[in-house]
DNA sequence: TTCCAGGGGTAGA
DNA sequence: TCTACCCATGGA
């Protein structure tokens, strides 16, 4: 789905998103906006991100909504097509959710989803960054996830010239060129460090191309199996990544899912019971669960 | 000190 | 397929 680039000025790019897109709902679709190099301002409904472009230049992007259009402000003359492409990936603007909304409209329990224009998830510009962040959510608290992400970025990411306290997310090369012991000591990721360091090395030396995972021609079950071969990625993390890649047939069962469903059913539930509960939503069960989860989370 | 968090890997049954 | 156990970290 092409996105019309309406206006390009010196420091602003205005984009017209699909009619079924909500900036607010996508921003609040899960916790990613709280992980650096995203910097959220919920009061102003604004998302800032520090980004390293393909040229190596590091810049600050400020993304807001203006009269139904996405406004991307950059502090410097940036490469507009690259900034626009990054924005499209982060907000899944090229991902059609019309079929999902049509499905939800037929179910009174899901009718609020198309009404609110939910259905897209905030993503990272690269699959590599999403992989790392998903691994950093496993078997830890959210506060530790944000702390580990911050340590990786501040230790290995490129500095923003105009504010040296801010950094971009590190490239695979920037992590791979660091000896493992140094990486582990600086990042303090626990047992996750080896999985992440190995992933960075494999991507940096070209033996693994994570961006291939975006190929829509890869059957969903094949893609899931490929993702599960990555070290540190299990069923939960794979289901998360599948959602960010626009595949919604897997439920990312975590402790929150078990707690929420146990409260609803009145008894402790196993992972199998969570899967069985959402299985009725078929190819959309991953998205249905995500917005069920965040509806309750935001209310808490 | 012990438990546990937006689990994963492995071995054994 | 299921269960049990271990895995680093750090806050409660």
Short mmCIF file of C-alpha atoms (C1' of nucleotides) in Angstrom, two decimals:
data_model
loop_
_atom_site.label_atom_id
_atom_site.label_comp_id
_atom_site.label_asym_id
_atom_site.label_seq_id
_atom_site.Cartn_x
_atom_site.Cartn_y
_atom_site.Cartn_z
CA UNK A 1 0.00 0.00 0.00
CA UNK A 2 1.79 3.18 -1.14
CA UNK A 3 1.92 6.06 1.31
CA UNK A 4 1.55 9.47 -0.29
CA UNK A 5 4.32 11.80 0.77
CA UNK A 6 2.39 15.04 0.73
CA UNK A 7 4.96 17.63 1.66
CA UNK A 8 8.66 17.67 2.27
CA UNK A 9 10.12 20.79 3.81
CA UNK A 10 13.57 21.37 5.24
CA UNK A 11 12.94 19.56 8.48
CA UNK A 12 9.49 18.05 8.24
CA UNK A 13 7.97 15.13 6.38
CA UNK A 14 4.19 14.82 6.25
CA UNK A 15 2.75 11.40 5.45
CA UNK A 16 -0.83 10.34 4.80
CA UNK A 17 -1.44 7.05 6.59
CA UNK A 18 -4.20 4.54 5.73
CA UNK A 19 -7.71 5.52 6.89
CA UNK A 20 -7.83 2.61 9.34
CA UNK A 21 -4.61 3.76 11.08
CA UNK A 22 -4.54 5.36 14.53
CA UNK A 23 -1.30 6.96 15.67
CA UNK A 24 -2.36 6.86 19.32
CA UNK A 25 -3.53 3.24 19.27
CA UNK A 26 -0.42 2.04 17.46
CA UNK A 27 1.79 3.92 19.89
CA UNK A 28 -0.05 2.30 22.80
CA UNK A 29 -0.35 -1.16 21.20
CA UNK A 30 2.28 -2.60 23.57
CA UNK A 31 5.26 -1.48 25.64
CA UNK A 32 7.78 -0.78 22.88
CA UNK A 33 7.48 3.03 23.10
CA UNK A 34 9.04 2.85 26.57
CA UNK A 35 12.20 1.15 25.28
CA UNK A 36 15.03 3.36 24.06
CA UNK A 37 15.86 4.72 21.56
CA UNK A 38 12.14 5.50 21.61
CA UNK A 39 11.30 8.40 23.93
CA UNK A 40 7.54 8.79 24.40
CA UNK A 41 5.65 11.92 25.41
CA UNK A 42 2.16 10.60 26.09
CA UNK A 43 0.79 14.01 27.07
CA UNK A 44 1.72 15.49 23.71
CA UNK A 45 0.94 12.26 21.84
CA UNK A 46 4.47 12.45 20.44
CA UNK A 47 7.16 9.84 19.89
CA UNK A 48 10.83 10.73 19.65
CA UNK A 49 13.42 8.32 18.34
CA UNK A 50 17.18 8.53 17.96
CA UNK A 51 18.08 6.89 14.66
CA UNK A 52 21.29 6.05 12.89
CA UNK A 53 20.78 6.30 9.14
CA UNK A 54 22.51 4.16 6.53
CA UNK A 55 25.01 7.00 6.01
CA UNK A 56 26.09 6.64 9.65
CA UNK A 57 24.58 10.00 10.58
CA UNK A 58 22.67 9.98 13.85
CA UNK A 59 19.56 12.12 14.08
CA UNK A 60 16.51 12.73 16.23
CA UNK A 61 13.05 12.04 14.80
CA UNK A 62 9.97 13.56 16.43
CA UNK A 63 6.78 11.93 15.24
CA UNK A 64 3.34 13.40 15.91
CA UNK A 65 -0.07 13.48 14.31
CA UNK A 66 -1.28 16.62 12.54
CA UNK A 67 -4.75 16.76 11.03
CA UNK A 68 -4.78 13.01 10.40
CA UNK A 69 -1.32 13.01 8.89
CA UNK A 70 1.93 11.78 10.39
CA UNK A 71 4.45 14.53 10.94
CA UNK A 72 8.09 13.53 11.18
CA UNK A 73 10.37 16.32 12.33
CA UNK A 74 14.12 15.89 11.99
CA UNK A 75 16.67 18.21 13.48
CA UNK A 76 18.80 18.12 10.37
CA UNK A 77 18.38 17.77 6.65
CA UNK A 78 17.89 14.02 6.50
CA UNK A 79 17.39 11.59 3.66
CA UNK A 80 13.60 11.87 3.32
CA UNK A 81 12.97 8.52 1.55
CA UNK A 82 14.92 6.64 4.24
CA UNK A 83 13.16 8.47 7.07
CA UNK A 84 9.81 7.74 5.45
CA UNK A 85 10.69 4.05 5.01
CA UNK A 86 11.73 3.80 8.67
CA UNK A 87 8.46 5.42 9.75
CA UNK A 88 6.42 3.04 7.57
CA UNK A 89 8.08 0.02 9.20
CA UNK A 90 7.75 1.36 12.75
CA UNK A 91 4.00 1.92 12.39
CA UNK A 92 3.29 -1.05 10.07
CA UNK A 93 1.79 1.39 7.56
CA UNK A 94 2.28 -1.03 4.66
CA UNK A 95 0.48 -3.78 6.57
CA UNK A 96 -3.19 -4.08 5.59
CA UNK A 97 -5.55 -4.76 8.49
CA UNK A 98 -8.81 -4.43 6.52
CA UNK A 99 -9.50 -8.19 6.65
CA UNK A 100 -8.80 -8.25 10.39
CA UNK A 101 -11.20 -5.35 10.97
CA UNK A 102 -13.89 -7.04 8.85
CA UNK A 103 -13.45 -10.16 10.99
CA UNK A 104 -13.73 -8.15 14.23
CA UNK A 105 -16.88 -6.34 13.06
CA UNK A 106 -18.69 -9.68 12.94
CA UNK A 107 -17.94 -10.38 16.63
CA UNK A 108 -19.51 -8.09 19.28
CA UNK A 109 -16.61 -8.87 21.64
CA UNK A 110 -14.12 -7.52 19.07
CA UNK A 111 -16.14 -4.70 17.49
CA UNK A 112 -14.24 -2.07 19.50
CA UNK A 113 -11.01 -2.96 17.66
CA UNK A 114 -11.98 -1.52 14.24
CA UNK A 115 -13.89 1.30 15.94
CA UNK A 116 -10.69 2.38 17.73
CA UNK A 117 -8.59 1.61 14.64
CA UNK A 118 -6.48 -0.87 16.58
CA UNK A 119 -4.57 -3.60 14.79
CA UNK A 120 -1.11 -2.21 14.08
CA UNK A 121 1.81 -2.63 16.46
CA UNK A 122 4.71 -0.27 17.10
CA UNK A 123 7.85 -1.96 15.74
CA UNK A 124 11.53 -1.24 15.45
CA UNK A 125 12.95 -0.23 12.08
CA UNK A 126 14.94 -3.48 11.92
CA UNK A 127 14.08 -7.09 12.72
CA UNK A 128 17.43 -7.24 14.53
CA UNK A 129 16.36 -4.60 17.06
CA UNK A 130 13.00 -6.30 17.62
CA UNK A 131 14.76 -9.66 18.13
CA UNK A 132 17.06 -8.22 20.78
CA UNK A 133 14.28 -6.42 22.59
CA UNK A 134 12.05 -9.49 22.62
CA UNK A 135 14.87 -11.55 24.12
CA UNK A 136 15.26 -8.83 26.74
CA UNK A 137 11.62 -9.26 27.79
CA UNK A 138 12.04 -12.95 28.62
CA UNK A 139 12.05 -14.11 32.23
CA UNK A 140 12.60 -10.68 33.69
CA UNK A 141 10.65 -7.69 34.92
CA UNK A 142 9.69 -4.85 32.63
CA UNK A 143 11.88 -2.44 34.61
CA UNK A 144 14.85 -4.71 34.03
CA UNK A 145 13.98 -4.95 30.32
CA UNK A 146 14.13 -1.16 30.04
CA UNK A 147 17.40 -1.08 32.03
CA UNK A 148 19.08 -3.77 29.91
CA UNK A 149 17.98 -2.03 26.70
CA UNK A 150 19.34 1.26 28.01
CA UNK A 151 22.71 -0.30 28.88
CA UNK A 152 23.08 -1.84 25.41
CA UNK A 153 22.22 1.45 23.71
CA UNK A 154 24.37 3.66 25.91
CA UNK A 155 27.32 1.27 25.76
CA UNK A 156 27.36 0.41 22.07
CA UNK A 157 25.05 2.75 20.14
CA UNK A 158 26.20 5.80 18.21
CA UNK A 159 25.92 9.14 19.99
CA UNK A 160 23.52 11.88 18.90
CA UNK A 161 25.87 14.80 18.15
CA UNK A 162 23.47 17.48 19.42
CA UNK A 163 22.90 15.68 22.75
CA UNK A 164 25.59 13.21 23.76
CA UNK A 165 23.38 11.72 26.46
CA UNK A 166 21.28 10.13 23.72
CA UNK A 167 22.25 7.19 21.51
CA UNK A 168 20.87 5.25 18.57
CA UNK A 169 20.26 1.52 18.77
CA UNK A 170 23.56 -0.24 18.04
CA UNK A 171 24.08 -1.95 14.71
CA UNK A 172 24.90 -5.67 14.67
CA UNK A 173 28.46 -4.68 13.77
CA UNK A 174 28.82 -2.43 16.80
CA UNK A 175 27.91 -5.32 19.11
CA UNK A 176 29.77 -7.99 17.15
CA UNK A 177 33.07 -6.11 17.23
CA UNK A 178 32.97 -6.10 21.04
CA UNK A 179 34.59 -9.15 22.73
CA UNK A 180 31.94 -11.24 24.48
CA UNK A 181 33.31 -10.70 27.99
CA UNK A 182 33.31 -6.93 27.50
CA UNK A 183 29.80 -7.03 26.03
CA UNK A 184 28.48 -9.14 28.91
CA UNK A 185 30.12 -6.95 31.55
CA UNK A 186 28.79 -3.69 30.09
CA UNK A 187 25.28 -4.86 29.26
CA UNK A 188 24.61 -7.13 32.30
CA UNK A 189 22.03 -9.22 30.45
CA UNK A 190 22.59 -12.37 32.46
CA UNK A 191 22.27 -15.61 30.48
CA UNK A 192 20.73 -13.64 27.59
CA UNK A 193 24.11 -12.10 26.70
CA UNK A 194 25.42 -15.08 24.71
CA UNK A 195 22.24 -15.35 22.61
CA UNK A 196 22.31 -11.66 21.75
CA UNK A 197 26.05 -11.53 21.07
CA UNK A 198 25.80 -14.59 18.82
CA UNK A 199 22.85 -13.07 16.97
CA UNK A 200 24.78 -9.85 16.36
CA UNK A 201 27.81 -11.75 15.05
CA UNK A 202 25.69 -13.88 12.69
CA UNK A 203 23.93 -10.81 11.29
CA UNK A 204 27.14 -8.77 11.06
CA UNK A 205 29.07 -11.45 9.16
CA UNK A 206 26.18 -12.10 6.79
CA UNK A 207 25.38 -15.69 7.75
CA UNK A 208 21.95 -14.53 8.95
CA UNK A 209 19.70 -12.00 7.19
CA UNK A 210 16.85 -11.21 9.55
CA UNK A 211 15.29 -8.75 7.10
CA UNK A 212 14.47 -11.77 4.90
CA UNK A 213 11.83 -12.60 7.48
CA UNK A 214 9.71 -9.76 6.08
CA UNK A 215 9.16 -11.73 2.85
CA UNK A 216 5.36 -12.18 2.61
CA UNK A 217 5.84 -15.23 0.38
CA UNK A 218 7.28 -17.26 3.28
CA UNK A 219 4.47 -19.50 4.62
CA UNK A 220 3.64 -18.64 8.22
CA UNK A 221 4.56 -22.06 9.64
CA UNK A 222 7.91 -22.03 7.82
CA UNK A 223 8.66 -18.52 9.08
CA UNK A 224 7.82 -19.57 12.64
CA UNK A 225 10.16 -22.55 12.42
CA UNK A 226 12.96 -20.31 11.11
CA UNK A 227 12.47 -17.85 13.94
CA UNK A 228 12.50 -20.66 16.51
CA UNK A 229 15.95 -21.74 15.30
CA UNK A 230 17.38 -18.48 16.67
CA UNK A 231 19.15 -18.89 19.98
CA UNK A 232 17.21 -17.34 22.83
CA UNK A 233 13.93 -17.34 20.90
CA UNK A 234 11.24 -19.73 22.13
CA UNK A 235 7.47 -19.94 21.53
CA UNK A 236 6.69 -16.68 23.37
CA UNK A 237 9.40 -14.62 21.66
CA UNK A 238 8.64 -16.16 18.24
CA UNK A 239 4.96 -15.25 18.57
CA UNK A 240 5.94 -11.66 19.44
CA UNK A 241 8.22 -11.39 16.42
CA UNK A 242 5.57 -12.91 14.16
CA UNK A 243 3.19 -10.12 15.21
CA UNK A 244 5.78 -7.47 14.43
CA UNK A 245 6.22 -9.11 11.01
CA UNK A 246 2.49 -8.90 10.38
CA UNK A 247 1.67 -12.54 11.12
CA UNK A 248 -0.99 -12.93 13.78
CA UNK A 249 -1.65 -16.66 14.02
CA UNK A 250 0.39 -17.27 17.18
CA UNK A 251 -0.38 -16.15 20.76
CA UNK A 252 2.59 -14.93 22.78
CA UNK A 253 1.63 -16.63 26.03
CA UNK A 254 3.41 -15.02 28.96
CA UNK A 255 2.85 -14.58 32.68
CA UNK A 256 0.44 -11.70 31.99
CA UNK A 257 -1.70 -13.93 29.75
CA UNK A 258 -1.87 -16.63 32.40
CA UNK A 259 -2.74 -14.11 35.13
CA UNK A 260 -5.43 -12.36 33.05
CA UNK A 261 -7.11 -15.54 31.90
CA UNK A 262 -6.89 -17.12 35.35
CA UNK A 263 -8.72 -14.10 36.73
CA UNK A 264 -11.39 -14.36 34.05
CA UNK A 265 -11.91 -18.11 34.43
CA UNK A 266 -11.47 -18.21 38.20
CA UNK A 267 -8.72 -20.82 38.31
CA UNK A 268 -5.02 -21.14 37.45
CA UNK A 269 -4.39 -21.85 33.76
CA UNK A 270 -1.60 -23.56 31.84
CA UNK A 271 -0.05 -22.30 28.60
CA UNK A 272 -2.09 -24.94 26.78
CA UNK A 273 -5.32 -23.54 28.21
CA UNK A 274 -4.39 -20.02 27.09
CA UNK A 275 -3.69 -21.29 23.56
CA UNK A 276 -6.96 -23.24 23.55
CA UNK A 277 -8.90 -20.18 24.74
CA UNK A 278 -7.67 -17.95 21.89
CA UNK A 279 -7.60 -20.68 19.22
CA UNK A 280 -11.18 -19.80 18.22
CA UNK A 281 -9.83 -16.58 16.68
CA UNK A 282 -7.84 -18.63 14.15
CA UNK A 283 -5.41 -16.64 12.03
CA UNK A 284 -6.12 -13.52 14.11
CA UNK A 285 -5.58 -14.99 17.57
CA UNK A 286 -2.23 -13.25 18.08
CA UNK A 287 -3.68 -9.79 17.40
CA UNK A 288 -6.86 -10.51 19.36
CA UNK A 289 -4.78 -11.57 22.35
CA UNK A 290 -2.47 -8.56 22.07
CA UNK A 291 -5.30 -6.06 22.26
CA UNK A 292 -7.09 -8.09 24.94
CA UNK A 293 -3.88 -8.01 26.97
CA UNK A 294 -3.20 -4.29 26.52
CA UNK A 295 -6.81 -3.32 27.07
CA UNK A 296 -6.51 -4.83 30.55
CA UNK A 297 -2.95 -3.63 31.08
CA UNK A 298 -3.71 0.01 30.29
CA UNK A 299 -6.76 -0.17 32.55
CA UNK A 300 -4.70 -1.51 35.45
"C1'" DT B 1 17.36 -15.19 52.11
"C1'" DT B 2 13.89 -16.28 48.96
"C1'" DC B 3 10.87 -15.43 45.24
"C1'" DC B 4 9.84 -14.13 40.69
"C1'" DA B 5 9.57 -11.57 36.21
"C1'" DG B 6 6.15 -9.84 29.19
"C1'" DG B 7 10.79 -17.60 29.25
"C1'" DG B 8 14.33 -20.63 26.94
"C1'" DG B 9 17.15 -24.85 26.62
"C1'" DT B 10 17.71 -29.42 27.71
"C1'" DA B 11 17.04 -34.08 29.40
"C1'" DG B 12 14.13 -37.69 30.47
"C1'" DA B 13 9.75 -40.00 30.53
"C1'" DT C 1 4.07 -33.68 24.22
"C1'" DC C 2 4.75 -32.90 28.99
"C1'" DT C 3 7.46 -32.10 33.21
"C1'" DA C 4 11.43 -30.81 35.95
"C1'" DC C 5 15.36 -28.30 36.46
"C1'" DC C 6 18.67 -24.78 35.65
"C1'" DC C 7 19.85 -20.47 33.74
"C1'" DA C 8 21.95 -14.44 35.47
"C1'" DT C 9 19.89 -10.36 37.05
"C1'" DG C 10 17.95 -7.26 40.42
"C1'" DG C 11 13.89 -5.48 42.86
"C1'" DA C 12 10.46 -6.68 46.40
#
